[in-house]
Every structure is written in C-alpha cells, then in structure tokens.
Amino acid sequence: MDLKERLERLHELDRRLVTLQDAIAVLGFDEETVMPQEASGERGEQLALLSGLRHEEATGGELRDLVASLEGEEGLDSVDCALVHHHKRFLETEGKLPRSFVEEEAAAIATSQSAWVRARSEDDYASYAPILERIVDLERRKAEYIRPGADPYDTLLDLYEEGMDEAKVASVFDPLEDDIHAIMDRLGDGSVEDSFLYHDYDRDRLHAFCLDVISRMGFDSHRGCVSISAHPFTSCLGRDDVRITTRYSDPSWFDSISTIVHECGHALYDMHATLNPATRGSSLGNGRSMSLHESQSRFWENMILRDRPFWMCMYADLQKALPFMEGVSLNHFLRAINQARPSAIRVNADELTYPLHIIMRFRLERDLIRGDLSVRDLAEAWREESLRTVRYRVENDSEGCLQDVHWPQGMFGYFPSYALGSIAAASFKKSLEEAVGGNDRLDEAIASGDWKVVTDWQDRAIWHSGSIYGFDECVRRVTGRELDVAAYNEYLVDKFTRQRGGENPEG
C-alpha cells in the first residue's frame, strides 16, 4: 500500500476502536448512574468481553504493521503523526497486557465499583478492604506486564501523563505543600460566618440554576446531558454524546454548583475537540492528557466560578433560585465560598487546601503500589496523613479512604493530574488575560455575561487540538513557558491576600 492507503486504513481501524470504546463507556456510564446494584456481576462480564475484544483489535498484527511502517514517515501532518504516536504508545504500554488480564481487570473493577458504593454509604472499610487488595494486586501486575522490573508506580503514572514519574511529581508537590502551609499559617483562622451555605434548599430550583450556568458556559444539551451519580464524572460516549454527572448529597449547596461547573469544564473540552474535522471520531477527538483535562475543569471551578465577575453576572439569579440568599451580600457570599480551612472531602475543598488532598493521595497510592503500605493499614495511614498534610482529623472512613472512586476503579496514578492541572490553569489564565487585553477587560466580559470571550480562547488555544499535543507541549505552546509552580504560588498568595484584605467590601 502507498502512504495514502496506509493512512486511510489506520484511520479506519482507529474509528473501529473508538466505536468499541464508546460502547464500553455507555455500559460504564449506566453502571454508575442507574444500573441496579445486583447487576454488577453481569455487567462485569459484559465489560470484560468488550474490553477483551477491543484489546485484541488494538494489538492486532495489521495495526502493528501499519504503525511500524508509518512511524517516522515523511509527509505526515501533525494529526497523522499524533495518531501514529497514540497507537505506538498504546502498543508499548497497555498493548503488552494479555487479553485474559484485560478481561480479568474489567470484571474486577465492575464488582469493586458496586462494592465501594455500598461500603461508602455504610462506612464499612473492613468489608471492602479485601476487594481493594485485589485491585491493588491487579495494578501491580499491570505495571509488571508493561515494564518488567521497573518501579510499578512510575509505570502507572506514565499511563495517565506520558513521561511522568514519582520523582518529577515529588519535585513539584514537596515545595507546593510547603508554600500552601505557609499561606495557611499567614492567614490564620479566617473563618467566615457561612451557615447560609448549609441552608435547606429546593433541589429542583438549584438544579435549574446549575443547568442555566453550564448552558451559559457553552454546554450543548443537544450533544450532552446531565445525570446524578455517587461520585461526579464526565464521560465521552461518542462524537456527539458527552455526559456529565453531579450530585446534591453534599452538606453545602454550593458544592453542587462547583461540581457541575467542574464537570462542565471537562465536557466543553471533549465537545470542542470532537468538532475539529481533523480529529472528529478518532482517538485524538478528546483530551489526551489528564492533567490538561483537569486544568480546564479546575480553571472554570476556581478561577471563574469563585471569582467576583462571575457572580456579578449570576448572583441575582442565584438569589431567585435560593430566596434565603436575598439577605446575604455579594461580598459576604464571596468571602464564604473562598475561605481557606482544612476539610475532609477533596471535591468540596477550598481552592487553597485542595492540592494538599492530592499530595496526600499521591503519597498513599505510591506506597500502596510499591508495597510499603498494606491495604489493611490504609484507613489508619489516611488519618495520619490527613492530619499531617491537610491538617484535618477525619472522623470516619467514609470521609477518609472511602471517599473517592478512583482506587476502586483501578485508577492509581491519576490523582496527581488534579494538582498539575491546577498549576497549569493559573498560567493559562494569565495567557487568556494577555490575549483579551488585560485582567480588567476579562473581568468586564465575564461580569457582563460574555463568557464566549473565555471559551473562544480556550477553543483556539487548547480544545481544538484535542489530543494532538501532550501536556508539557501544550503548556509551552499556550504560555511560552514550562509548567510554572512559582506562578501558581503567586496566584494563590495574591488571591487569598485579597480575600483577607476585603477587596470591594461593599460587594
């Protein structure tokens, strides 16, 4: 075959793999939203079969030969180069897994997911621990298949962020922890009266407000939908089927707003990437880098939602949805949603202390995978690490080691992407400000409701490229710099100093 024919065949095989992955995603979405609990075993069999079939096709001889013949070929554009790299990387990592292992892992995770939901609701880690032990063992075996004899945690980190290892993450997290603790010490006890955040509310009215917010952000309800799940997530089920979930079970109603905005940040990335004709329907038609994906969700959740201009636009609508907020000034509300104080739940943590939750999980999962920490001792290790790193004493395992779905789903190595994404988001915001003529111009646009000034820039700078560029390269292309931890620290110091200083006290 000539070059054109080989590329056409590669894209044809790739589209088939994407279709199979979409089918797997449909089953996974159903499992986490509406599937009856007793169906977990059967769902595991379904997922195992489809995962095995996809793995077999993704590692087949024809695809291997195509990738080998196209690697380094002259005349490939950036999209074709990225697609060849995508499949080459898969063959060199997860492609080394036996099909039997892929099926075993898929079935085990389906059972684990259901058991986790039950254990979390009943605060029963003891009954769940043996199941998690199996998941940890599977992930160690996965790492050994991929890189025999190598550090297993480094191998798993690399699956979520190409080129990442424990030393690189630690070199970012260790000084970041010190920086955040220093800011916390400087702020002291900055508690704000916030009982109104925990007031009873009409769920339907709050949900309608949340849907209005994400619609203004650009969420296309003709190409996506919103459901409820125990742990919020975003899932791309097809080119025009991007779904997000939220929940209304947290103590504070603001957490529900924050959650849906976070997930919408993910969804917008996927929705726009799938519209690029060059990548639409391919393995490049969504976000390749999880840190890059998290930078988009954290950007909207913290740098837009928690900032004054957003609420200058939306506060009156919030007060209509929640009438008890009519007596709360905008300034008081902003202080309440931006106060920094240690807390138990990661997804509900304030912007300052949130990275500490990630740093804690990074250390715990590293030790679990390396065998330095047993699953049986995880609950107690969590309590100790929370007190030391987050500076919060957890009261039970539901708000401790059972609070996240990631480990039950075998996602060891994912957590660092949240903090790395937050760091990148601060640099992206600075680039956005420069692109629109300064911070004041950006604030004016957001306050006026012209949020397209934000999403149009995100689309041009990040989303349109989909998975063509990895995290480090995208950060350099957008900001002109490497990942800048110092800039993130400056951002946090500036923001929380302003909060303490009472900027715009009249609100």
Coordinates of C-alpha atoms in Angstrom, one line a residue:
M1 CA 0.0 0.0 0.0
D2 CA 1.2 3.5 -0.7
L3 CA 1.2 6.2 2.0
K4 CA -2.3 7.4 1.4
E5 CA -3.8 3.9 1.5
R6 CA -1.9 3.1 4.8
L7 CA -3.2 6.3 6.4
E8 CA -6.7 5.6 5.3
R9 CA -6.5 2.1 6.7
L10 CA -5.0 3.4 10.0
H11 CA -7.9 5.8 10.4
E12 CA -10.4 3.1 9.5
L13 CA -9.1 0.8 12.2
D14 CA -8.9 3.6 14.7
R15 CA -12.5 4.5 14.2
R16 CA -13.5 0.9 14.9
L17 CA -11.5 1.0 18.2
V18 CA -13.2 4.3 19.1
T19 CA -16.6 2.8 18.5
L20 CA -15.8 -0.2 20.7
Q21 CA -14.5 2.2 23.4
D22 CA -17.7 4.2 23.2
A23 CA -19.8 1.1 23.7
I24 CA -17.7 0.3 26.8
A25 CA -18.2 3.9 28.0
V26 CA -22.0 3.5 27.6
L27 CA -22.0 0.5 29.9
G28 CA -19.8 2.2 32.4
F29 CA -22.0 5.3 32.5
D30 CA -25.1 3.2 33.0
E31 CA -23.3 1.3 35.8
E32 CA -22.6 4.5 37.8
T33 CA -26.0 6.1 37.3
V34 CA -29.0 3.8 37.0
M35 CA -27.8 0.2 37.0
P36 CA -29.3 -2.0 39.8
Q37 CA -26.7 -2.9 42.4
E38 CA -27.3 -6.7 41.9
A39 CA -26.4 -6.4 38.3
S40 CA -22.7 -5.7 38.9
G41 CA -21.5 -9.3 38.3
E42 CA -23.3 -9.5 34.9
R43 CA -22.1 -6.0 34.0
G44 CA -18.6 -7.1 34.8
E45 CA -18.9 -10.0 32.3
Q46 CA -20.2 -7.6 29.6
L47 CA -17.4 -5.1 30.2
A48 CA -14.8 -7.9 30.3
L49 CA -16.0 -9.2 26.9
L50 CA -16.0 -5.9 25.2
S51 CA -12.7 -4.8 26.8
G52 CA -11.1 -8.0 25.6
L53 CA -12.4 -7.6 22.1
R54 CA -11.1 -4.0 21.9
H55 CA -7.7 -5.0 23.3
E56 CA -7.4 -7.8 20.7
E57 CA -8.1 -5.4 17.8
A58 CA -5.9 -2.7 19.2
T59 CA -2.9 -5.1 19.4
G60 CA -3.6 -6.9 16.2
G61 CA -0.9 -7.6 13.6
E62 CA -2.3 -5.4 10.9
L63 CA -2.4 -2.3 13.2
R64 CA 1.1 -3.1 14.5
D65 CA 2.4 -3.3 10.9
L66 CA 0.8 -0.1 9.9
V67 CA 2.2 1.8 12.9
A68 CA 5.7 0.4 12.3
S69 CA 5.5 1.4 8.6
L70 CA 4.2 4.9 9.3
E71 CA 6.5 5.8 12.2
G72 CA 9.0 8.5 11.0
E73 CA 7.4 8.5 7.6
E74 CA 8.0 11.8 5.8
G75 CA 4.9 13.7 4.6
L76 CA 2.7 13.1 7.7
D77 CA 0.9 16.1 9.0
S78 CA 0.6 16.8 12.8
V79 CA -2.7 14.9 13.1
D80 CA -1.4 11.8 11.4
C81 CA 1.9 11.9 13.4
A82 CA -0.1 12.2 16.6
L83 CA -2.4 9.3 15.7
V84 CA 0.6 7.1 14.9
H85 CA 2.2 8.1 18.2
H86 CA -1.1 7.3 20.0
H87 CA -1.2 3.8 18.8
K88 CA 2.6 3.2 19.1
R89 CA 2.3 4.3 22.8
F90 CA -0.6 2.0 23.4
L91 CA 1.3 -0.9 21.9
E92 CA 4.3 -0.1 24.1
T93 CA 2.2 0.1 27.3
E94 CA -1.3 -1.4 27.7
G95 CA -0.8 -3.3 24.5
K96 CA 1.6 -5.6 26.4
L97 CA -1.2 -6.8 28.6
P98 CA -2.6 -10.3 27.8
R99 CA -6.2 -10.3 26.8
S100 CA -7.0 -12.5 29.7
F101 CA -5.7 -9.9 32.1
V102 CA -7.7 -7.1 30.5
E103 CA -10.9 -9.1 30.9
E104 CA -10.0 -10.0 34.5
E105 CA -9.3 -6.4 35.3
A106 CA -12.6 -5.1 33.7
A107 CA -14.7 -7.7 35.6
A108 CA -12.9 -7.0 38.9
I109 CA -13.4 -3.2 38.6
A110 CA -17.1 -3.6 37.9
T111 CA -17.5 -5.6 41.1
S112 CA -15.3 -3.3 43.0
Q113 CA -17.3 -0.2 41.9
S114 CA -20.6 -1.6 43.2
A115 CA -19.0 -2.8 46.5
W116 CA -17.4 0.6 47.0
V117 CA -20.8 2.4 46.8
R118 CA -22.2 0.1 49.4
A119 CA -19.1 0.4 51.7
R120 CA -19.0 4.1 51.5
S121 CA -22.7 4.5 52.3
E122 CA -22.3 2.2 55.3
D123 CA -18.9 3.5 56.5
D124 CA -17.6 -0.1 56.2
Y125 CA -14.0 -0.2 55.1
A126 CA -13.3 -3.6 56.7
S127 CA -15.7 -5.4 54.3
Y128 CA -14.3 -3.5 51.3
A129 CA -10.5 -3.9 52.1
P130 CA -10.2 -7.5 50.5
I131 CA -11.7 -6.2 47.3
L132 CA -9.3 -3.2 47.2
E133 CA -6.5 -5.6 47.8
R134 CA -7.4 -7.5 44.7
I135 CA -7.5 -4.2 42.7
V136 CA -4.1 -3.2 44.0
D137 CA -2.7 -6.5 43.1
L138 CA -4.1 -6.2 39.6
E139 CA -2.5 -2.8 39.1
R140 CA 0.9 -4.1 40.3
R141 CA 0.6 -6.9 37.8
K142 CA -0.4 -4.5 35.1
A143 CA 2.7 -2.4 35.8
E144 CA 4.9 -5.5 35.7
Y145 CA 3.5 -6.6 32.3
I146 CA 4.2 -3.2 30.9
R147 CA 7.7 -2.5 32.3
P148 CA 9.1 -5.7 33.9
G149 CA 11.3 -4.9 36.8
A150 CA 10.6 -1.1 36.7
D151 CA 9.1 0.9 39.5
P152 CA 5.4 0.0 39.3
Y153 CA 4.1 3.4 40.4
D154 CA 6.2 5.2 37.8
T155 CA 4.7 2.9 35.2
L156 CA 1.2 3.7 36.3
L157 CA 1.8 7.4 36.5
D158 CA 3.1 7.3 32.9
L159 CA -0.2 5.8 31.7
Y160 CA -2.1 9.0 32.8
E161 CA 0.7 11.5 32.0
E162 CA 3.2 10.5 29.4
G163 CA 6.8 10.9 30.7
M164 CA 5.7 11.5 34.3
D165 CA 7.3 9.6 37.2
E166 CA 7.3 9.8 41.0
A167 CA 10.5 12.0 41.2
K168 CA 9.0 14.6 38.9
V169 CA 5.7 14.7 40.8
A170 CA 7.5 14.9 44.2
S171 CA 9.7 17.8 42.9
V172 CA 6.5 19.8 42.3
F173 CA 4.5 18.6 45.3
D174 CA 7.0 18.9 48.1
P175 CA 7.6 22.7 47.7
L176 CA 4.0 23.2 46.8
E177 CA 3.0 21.7 50.2
D178 CA 5.4 24.0 52.0
D179 CA 4.1 27.0 50.1
I180 CA 0.4 26.2 50.9
H181 CA 1.2 25.6 54.6
A182 CA 3.0 28.9 54.7
I183 CA 0.0 30.7 53.3
M184 CA -2.3 28.9 55.7
D185 CA -0.1 29.9 58.6
R186 CA -0.1 33.5 57.4
L187 CA -3.9 33.6 57.1
G188 CA -4.5 32.0 60.5
D189 CA -8.2 31.4 61.4
G190 CA -10.0 33.3 58.8
S191 CA -13.4 31.7 59.4
V192 CA -16.4 33.5 57.9
E193 CA -20.0 33.0 59.0
D194 CA -21.3 30.7 56.3
S195 CA -24.4 29.0 57.8
F196 CA -26.3 30.1 54.7
L197 CA -24.3 27.7 52.6
Y198 CA -25.8 24.8 54.5
H199 CA -29.4 26.1 54.5
D200 CA -32.2 23.8 53.3
Y201 CA -33.0 24.4 49.6
D202 CA -35.3 23.4 46.8
R203 CA -33.3 20.8 44.8
D204 CA -35.2 21.4 41.6
R205 CA -34.6 25.1 41.7
L206 CA -30.9 24.7 42.4
H207 CA -30.6 22.2 39.6
A208 CA -32.3 24.6 37.2
F209 CA -29.9 27.2 38.2
C210 CA -26.9 24.8 37.6
L211 CA -28.2 23.9 34.2
D212 CA -28.5 27.6 33.3
V213 CA -24.9 28.1 34.4
I214 CA -23.5 25.3 32.2
S215 CA -25.7 26.4 29.3
R216 CA -24.1 29.9 29.5
M217 CA -20.7 28.2 29.7
G218 CA -21.5 26.6 26.3
F219 CA -22.6 23.1 27.3
D220 CA -24.7 21.9 24.3
S221 CA -27.7 20.0 25.6
H222 CA -28.2 18.5 22.1
R223 CA -24.8 16.8 22.3
G224 CA -24.8 16.1 26.0
C225 CA -26.8 15.5 29.2
V226 CA -26.6 15.7 33.0
S227 CA -27.3 12.8 35.4
I228 CA -26.8 12.0 39.1
S229 CA -24.2 9.7 40.5
A230 CA -22.5 8.9 43.8
H231 CA -19.2 10.4 42.5
P232 CA -19.4 13.1 39.8
F233 CA -17.6 12.4 36.5
T234 CA -17.6 13.2 32.8
S235 CA -17.8 10.6 30.1
C236 CA -17.5 10.8 26.3
L237 CA -19.8 8.2 24.8
G238 CA -19.4 9.4 21.2
R239 CA -18.7 12.3 19.0
D240 CA -21.9 13.9 19.9
D241 CA -22.6 12.3 23.3
V242 CA -20.7 13.9 26.1
R243 CA -22.3 13.3 29.5
I244 CA -21.6 14.7 33.0
T245 CA -23.0 13.8 36.4
T246 CA -23.4 15.8 39.5
R247 CA -24.8 15.2 43.0
Y248 CA -26.9 17.0 45.6
S249 CA -25.9 15.0 48.6
D250 CA -23.1 17.2 50.0
P251 CA -23.8 19.4 53.1
S252 CA -23.3 22.6 51.2
W253 CA -25.5 23.5 48.2
F254 CA -22.6 25.5 46.8
D255 CA -20.7 22.2 46.3
S256 CA -23.3 21.1 43.8
I257 CA -22.7 24.3 41.8
S258 CA -18.9 23.8 42.0
T259 CA -19.2 20.2 41.0
I260 CA -21.3 20.7 37.9
V261 CA -19.1 23.6 36.7
H262 CA -16.0 21.4 37.2
E263 CA -17.5 18.6 35.1
C264 CA -18.7 21.0 32.5
G265 CA -15.1 22.2 32.1
H266 CA -14.2 18.7 31.1
A267 CA -17.2 18.3 28.9
L268 CA -16.5 21.6 27.0
Y269 CA -13.0 20.3 26.1
D270 CA -14.4 17.0 24.8
M271 CA -17.3 18.7 23.0
H272 CA -15.0 21.1 21.1
A273 CA -12.3 18.5 20.4
T274 CA -14.9 16.3 18.7
L275 CA -15.9 19.2 16.4
N276 CA -12.5 19.5 14.8
P277 CA -12.9 17.9 11.4
A278 CA -9.2 16.7 11.5
T279 CA -9.7 14.7 14.7
R280 CA -13.5 14.1 14.9
G281 CA -14.3 10.5 15.5
S282 CA -10.7 9.4 16.1
S283 CA -8.7 8.6 19.1
L284 CA -7.5 12.2 19.0
G285 CA -11.0 13.6 19.3
N286 CA -10.8 14.2 23.1
G287 CA -8.3 15.2 25.7
R288 CA -5.2 13.0 25.7
S289 CA -3.6 14.4 28.8
M290 CA -5.5 14.0 32.1
S291 CA -3.5 17.0 33.6
L292 CA -4.6 19.1 30.6
H293 CA -8.2 17.9 31.1
E294 CA -8.1 18.8 34.8
S295 CA -6.6 22.2 34.0
Q296 CA -9.8 23.0 32.1
S297 CA -12.2 21.8 34.9
R298 CA -10.2 23.5 37.7
F299 CA -9.9 26.7 35.7
W300 CA -13.7 27.0 35.5
E301 CA -14.3 25.7 39.0
N302 CA -11.9 28.0 40.8
M303 CA -10.7 30.9 38.6
I304 CA -14.0 31.7 37.1
L305 CA -16.8 30.4 39.4
R306 CA -15.1 31.5 42.7
D307 CA -14.3 35.0 41.4
R308 CA -16.3 38.2 41.7
P309 CA -17.0 38.9 38.0
F310 CA -18.9 35.6 37.6
W311 CA -21.2 36.4 40.5
M312 CA -21.7 40.0 39.4
C313 CA -23.4 38.3 36.5
M314 CA -25.1 35.4 38.3
Y315 CA -25.8 36.5 41.9
A316 CA -29.3 37.9 41.3
D317 CA -30.3 34.6 39.5
L318 CA -28.9 32.6 42.5
Q319 CA -31.0 34.7 44.9
K320 CA -34.1 34.0 42.9
A321 CA -33.3 30.2 42.9
L322 CA -32.5 30.3 46.7
P323 CA -34.6 33.1 48.2
F324 CA -32.9 32.7 51.6
M325 CA -29.8 34.3 50.0
E326 CA -31.6 37.6 49.4
G327 CA -30.3 39.0 52.7
V328 CA -26.6 37.9 52.0
S329 CA -24.4 40.5 50.4
L330 CA -22.3 39.5 47.4
N331 CA -19.2 40.4 49.4
H332 CA -20.2 38.1 52.3
F333 CA -21.0 35.3 49.9
L334 CA -17.6 35.6 48.1
R335 CA -15.8 35.5 51.4
A336 CA -17.7 32.4 52.4
I337 CA -17.0 30.4 49.2
N338 CA -13.3 31.4 49.2
Q339 CA -12.4 30.9 52.8
A340 CA -9.5 28.6 53.3
R341 CA -9.7 26.0 56.0
P342 CA -8.8 22.3 56.3
S343 CA -11.7 19.9 55.5
A344 CA -12.3 16.2 54.9
I345 CA -13.7 15.9 51.4
R346 CA -11.4 16.5 48.4
V347 CA -14.1 17.5 45.9
N348 CA -15.5 20.1 48.4
A349 CA -12.2 21.5 49.5
D350 CA -11.4 25.2 49.0
E351 CA -9.0 26.3 46.3
L352 CA -6.0 26.8 48.6
T353 CA -6.1 23.5 50.5
Y354 CA -7.3 21.3 47.6
P355 CA -3.8 20.4 46.4
L356 CA -3.0 19.1 49.9
H357 CA -5.6 16.4 49.4
I358 CA -3.9 15.4 46.1
I359 CA -0.5 15.4 47.7
M360 CA -1.8 13.1 50.4
R361 CA -3.3 10.7 47.9
F362 CA -0.2 10.7 45.8
R363 CA 1.9 9.5 48.7
L364 CA -0.6 6.9 49.9
E365 CA -1.1 5.3 46.5
R366 CA 2.6 5.3 45.8
D367 CA 3.2 3.4 49.0
L368 CA 0.3 1.0 48.3
I369 CA 1.5 0.1 44.8
R370 CA 5.1 -0.2 46.0
G371 CA 4.1 -2.4 48.8
D372 CA 5.3 -0.1 51.5
L373 CA 1.7 0.3 52.8
S374 CA -0.8 -2.6 53.1
V375 CA -4.4 -2.1 52.2
R376 CA -5.4 -3.3 55.7
D377 CA -3.5 -0.4 57.2
L378 CA -4.7 2.2 54.7
A379 CA -7.5 3.6 56.8
E380 CA -5.2 4.5 59.7
A381 CA -2.5 5.7 57.3
W382 CA -5.1 8.0 55.8
R383 CA -6.0 9.5 59.1
E384 CA -2.3 10.2 59.9
E385 CA -1.5 11.7 56.5
S386 CA -4.6 13.8 56.6
L387 CA -3.7 15.3 59.9
R388 CA -0.1 15.9 58.8
T389 CA -0.7 17.1 55.2
V390 CA -4.2 18.5 55.1
R391 CA -4.2 19.4 58.8
Y392 CA -7.6 17.8 59.2
R393 CA -8.6 15.0 61.5
V394 CA -11.0 12.7 59.7
E395 CA -13.9 11.2 61.7
N396 CA -14.7 8.1 59.8
D397 CA -13.7 6.1 56.7
S398 CA -16.5 7.4 54.5
E399 CA -14.9 10.8 54.8
G400 CA -11.5 9.2 54.7
C401 CA -10.1 6.4 52.5
L402 CA -13.6 5.5 51.1
Q403 CA -14.5 9.0 49.8
D404 CA -13.0 8.7 46.2
V405 CA -14.0 6.2 43.5
H406 CA -10.6 6.3 41.8
W407 CA -8.9 3.4 43.6
P408 CA -11.9 1.2 43.4
Q409 CA -11.8 1.8 39.6
G410 CA -8.1 0.9 39.5
M411 CA -7.0 4.4 38.7
F412 CA -3.7 4.5 40.6
G413 CA -1.6 7.3 39.2
Y414 CA -4.5 9.6 38.2
F415 CA -4.6 11.8 41.3
P416 CA -1.5 14.0 40.6
S417 CA -3.2 15.3 37.4
Y418 CA -5.6 17.3 39.5
A419 CA -2.9 19.4 41.1
L420 CA -0.8 19.6 38.0
G421 CA -3.9 20.8 36.2
S422 CA -4.5 23.5 38.8
I423 CA -0.9 24.7 38.4
A424 CA -1.3 24.9 34.6
A425 CA -4.7 26.6 34.9
A426 CA -3.1 29.6 36.7
S427 CA -0.7 30.1 33.8
F428 CA -3.5 29.6 31.2
K429 CA -5.5 32.3 32.9
K430 CA -2.6 34.7 32.6
S431 CA -2.3 33.9 28.9
L432 CA -6.0 34.4 28.5
E433 CA -5.8 37.8 30.1
E434 CA -2.9 38.8 27.8
A435 CA -4.9 37.7 24.8
V436 CA -8.0 39.7 25.6
G437 CA -6.2 42.9 26.6
G438 CA -5.7 42.5 30.4
N439 CA -7.4 41.3 33.5
D440 CA -9.8 44.2 33.7
R441 CA -11.1 43.5 30.2
L442 CA -11.6 39.8 31.1
D443 CA -13.4 40.7 34.3
E444 CA -15.7 43.1 32.4
A445 CA -16.6 40.5 29.8
I446 CA -17.4 37.8 32.4
A447 CA -19.4 40.2 34.6
S448 CA -21.4 41.2 31.5
G449 CA -22.2 37.6 30.7
D450 CA -20.0 37.4 27.6
W451 CA -18.3 34.1 28.6
K452 CA -17.6 33.3 24.9
V453 CA -14.5 35.5 25.3
V454 CA -13.2 32.8 27.6
T455 CA -14.4 29.7 25.6
D456 CA -13.4 31.1 22.2
W457 CA -9.9 31.5 23.5
Q458 CA -9.9 28.0 25.1
D459 CA -11.1 26.5 21.9
R460 CA -8.3 28.2 19.8
A461 CA -5.6 27.6 22.3
I462 CA -6.4 24.2 23.7
W463 CA -9.6 22.4 22.8
H464 CA -9.4 22.4 19.0
S465 CA -6.2 20.5 19.2
G466 CA -7.8 17.6 21.1
S467 CA -5.1 15.0 21.7
I468 CA -2.6 16.2 19.2
Y469 CA -0.4 17.7 21.8
G470 CA 0.6 16.3 25.2
F471 CA 0.5 18.2 28.5
D472 CA 4.0 19.7 28.5
E473 CA 3.9 20.7 24.9
C474 CA 0.5 22.3 25.2
V475 CA 1.6 24.3 28.2
R476 CA 4.6 25.6 26.3
R477 CA 2.6 26.4 23.2
V478 CA -0.1 28.3 25.2
T479 CA 2.1 30.1 27.8
G480 CA 5.5 30.1 26.2
R481 CA 6.9 28.5 29.4
E482 CA 7.3 25.2 31.2
L483 CA 4.9 24.4 34.0
D484 CA 5.4 27.2 36.4
V485 CA 4.8 26.3 40.1
A486 CA 6.2 29.6 41.3
A487 CA 3.5 31.4 39.3
Y488 CA 0.8 29.2 40.8
N489 CA 2.1 30.1 44.3
E490 CA 2.0 33.8 43.4
Y491 CA -1.6 33.4 42.2
L492 CA -2.6 31.7 45.5
V493 CA -0.8 34.3 47.6
D494 CA -2.4 37.2 45.7
K495 CA -5.9 35.7 45.7
F496 CA -6.0 34.8 49.4
T497 CA -4.3 38.0 50.4
R498 CA -7.1 39.9 48.6
Q499 CA -9.7 37.8 50.3
R500 CA -8.3 38.6 53.7
G501 CA -7.9 42.3 52.7
G502 CA -11.6 42.6 52.0
E503 CA -11.4 43.8 48.4
N504 CA -14.6 45.6 47.3
P505 CA -16.1 45.4 50.8
E506 CA -19.5 46.7 49.7
G507 CA -19.9 43.9 47.2

